[in-house]
């Protein structure tokens, strides 16, 4: 068994144009969207410490960076990525997907993620809406 390196993410899929940085449970949905878009998908694993090196490397090589988290966007993992990129002078369009700041109806996890647009279909739609051309 190999020990998990603290603060280090891993690229799970290589693609073009879009880099999806998944934090936690939405990884499977991010991989589904990544497959449909031929996008790079990283399992970021940690918010703190954030793998800022990986985030910056992916941002430099893609037209759009998308963060996906099962958390509120404001003050969440996407915000940490935005801060890390800004600190390194990396400028790239950033789409932050997470839980909306509103009540979500009760249901099982799959239903709630779909309502929040955090399933594969919702992630794919949000990215397609943001991509130019």
Short mmCIF file of C-alpha atoms in Angstrom, two decimals:
data_model
loop_
_atom_site.label_atom_id
_atom_site.label_comp_id
_atom_site.label_asym_id
_atom_site.label_seq_id
_atom_site.Cartn_x
_atom_site.Cartn_y
_atom_site.Cartn_z
CA UNK A 1 0.00 0.00 0.00
CA UNK A 2 1.32 3.44 -0.95
CA UNK A 3 0.85 6.32 1.47
CA UNK A 4 -1.22 9.23 0.22
CA UNK A 5 0.95 12.32 -0.19
CA UNK A 6 -0.60 15.11 1.87
CA UNK A 7 -1.44 18.20 -0.17
CA UNK A 8 -0.92 16.54 -3.55
CA UNK A 9 -3.57 15.97 -6.18
CA UNK A 10 -3.43 13.61 -9.12
CA UNK A 11 -4.39 13.93 -12.76
CA UNK A 12 -6.93 11.21 -13.50
CA UNK A 13 -7.55 12.06 -17.15
CA UNK A 14 -5.64 14.10 -19.76
CA UNK A 15 -7.51 16.16 -22.32
CA UNK A 16 -7.53 19.51 -24.07
CA UNK A 17 -9.00 23.00 -23.61
CA UNK A 18 -10.61 22.43 -20.19
CA UNK A 19 -9.12 21.38 -16.85
CA UNK A 20 -11.60 20.19 -14.24
CA UNK A 21 -10.33 20.26 -10.66
CA UNK A 22 -12.56 18.00 -8.58
CA UNK A 23 -12.63 18.16 -4.80
CA UNK A 24 -14.17 15.17 -3.03
CA UNK A 25 -17.32 13.32 -3.99
CA UNK A 26 -17.96 15.07 -7.35
CA UNK A 27 -14.90 13.34 -8.86
CA UNK A 28 -16.97 10.64 -10.57
CA UNK A 29 -19.29 13.25 -12.14
CA UNK A 30 -16.27 15.34 -13.17
CA UNK A 31 -14.76 12.29 -14.89
CA UNK A 32 -18.05 11.74 -16.77
CA UNK A 33 -18.06 15.35 -17.95
CA UNK A 34 -14.35 15.16 -18.73
CA UNK A 35 -14.89 12.14 -20.94
CA UNK A 36 -17.68 13.87 -22.87
CA UNK A 37 -15.58 17.03 -23.34
CA UNK A 38 -12.15 15.44 -23.73
CA UNK A 39 -11.10 17.50 -20.69
CA UNK A 40 -8.30 17.02 -18.21
CA UNK A 41 -9.62 15.95 -14.80
CA UNK A 42 -7.64 16.20 -11.57
CA UNK A 43 -8.57 14.66 -8.26
CA UNK A 44 -7.37 17.51 -6.06
CA UNK A 45 -7.92 15.47 -2.85
CA UNK A 46 -7.11 18.38 -0.48
CA UNK A 47 -8.33 21.94 -0.11
CA UNK A 48 -5.85 22.65 2.65
CA UNK A 49 -3.08 22.28 1.88
CA UNK A 50 -4.04 22.99 -1.72
CA UNK A 51 -1.87 21.56 -4.48
CA UNK A 52 -1.25 25.02 -5.94
CA UNK A 53 1.54 23.69 -8.17
CA UNK A 54 -0.84 21.29 -9.90
CA UNK A 55 -3.59 23.93 -10.18
CA UNK A 56 -1.18 26.43 -11.74
CA UNK A 57 0.31 23.88 -14.15
CA UNK A 58 -3.15 22.87 -15.36
CA UNK A 59 -4.28 26.50 -15.63
CA UNK A 60 -1.28 27.37 -17.78
CA UNK A 61 -2.08 24.55 -20.21
CA UNK A 62 -5.83 25.01 -20.63
CA UNK A 63 -8.29 27.63 -21.86
CA UNK A 64 -10.70 27.17 -18.95
CA UNK A 65 -10.29 25.87 -15.40
CA UNK A 66 -13.36 24.47 -13.66
CA UNK A 67 -13.51 23.71 -9.95
CA UNK A 68 -16.15 21.29 -8.73
CA UNK A 69 -16.95 20.82 -5.07
CA UNK A 70 -19.78 19.60 -2.87
CA UNK A 71 -19.57 22.76 -0.81
CA UNK A 72 -20.62 26.40 -1.03
CA UNK A 73 -18.66 28.21 -3.73
CA UNK A 74 -17.99 31.34 -1.67
CA UNK A 75 -15.01 30.64 0.54
CA UNK A 76 -14.65 27.10 -0.77
CA UNK A 77 -12.13 25.16 -2.81
CA UNK A 78 -12.77 27.20 -5.96
CA UNK A 79 -11.97 30.38 -4.05
CA UNK A 80 -8.74 28.81 -2.80
CA UNK A 81 -7.79 27.93 -6.38
CA UNK A 82 -8.58 31.49 -7.53
CA UNK A 83 -6.38 32.91 -4.77
CA UNK A 84 -3.51 30.51 -5.55
CA UNK A 85 -3.62 31.32 -9.26
CA UNK A 86 -3.76 35.07 -8.59
CA UNK A 87 -0.78 34.82 -6.23
CA UNK A 88 1.22 33.17 -9.02
CA UNK A 89 0.10 35.66 -11.67
CA UNK A 90 -1.76 32.97 -13.64
CA UNK A 91 -4.69 34.43 -15.55
CA UNK A 92 -7.24 32.01 -16.99
CA UNK A 93 -11.04 31.93 -17.07
CA UNK A 94 -12.27 30.13 -13.95
CA UNK A 95 -15.68 28.50 -13.53
CA UNK A 96 -16.50 27.58 -9.93
CA UNK A 97 -19.21 24.95 -9.49
CA UNK A 98 -20.57 24.11 -6.08
CA UNK A 99 -23.67 24.22 -3.96
CA UNK A 100 -25.89 27.23 -4.57
CA UNK A 101 -26.63 29.66 -1.78
CA UNK A 102 -30.26 28.57 -1.53
CA UNK A 103 -32.37 25.82 -0.01
CA UNK A 104 -32.10 22.47 -1.80
CA UNK A 105 -35.06 20.11 -1.46
CA UNK A 106 -34.61 16.94 0.54
CA UNK A 107 -33.75 13.77 -1.31
CA UNK A 108 -30.99 11.27 -1.71
CA UNK A 109 -27.49 12.48 -2.54
CA UNK A 110 -27.81 11.81 -6.28
CA UNK A 111 -31.04 13.84 -6.46
CA UNK A 112 -29.57 16.73 -4.52
CA UNK A 113 -26.41 16.85 -6.63
CA UNK A 114 -28.50 16.81 -9.81
CA UNK A 115 -30.66 19.67 -8.48
CA UNK A 116 -27.47 21.63 -7.74
CA UNK A 117 -26.02 20.89 -11.20
CA UNK A 118 -23.19 18.83 -9.71
CA UNK A 119 -23.91 15.59 -11.52
CA UNK A 120 -22.18 14.73 -14.80
CA UNK A 121 -24.96 16.26 -16.88
CA UNK A 122 -24.99 19.50 -14.89
CA UNK A 123 -21.22 19.89 -14.94
CA UNK A 124 -21.15 19.25 -18.69
CA UNK A 125 -23.93 21.80 -19.34
CA UNK A 126 -22.23 24.48 -17.22
CA UNK A 127 -18.92 24.02 -19.01
CA UNK A 128 -20.48 24.02 -22.46
CA UNK A 129 -22.34 27.22 -21.61
CA UNK A 130 -19.05 28.85 -20.58
CA UNK A 131 -16.82 27.66 -23.43
CA UNK A 132 -16.42 30.03 -26.35
CA UNK A 133 -17.24 28.58 -29.77
#
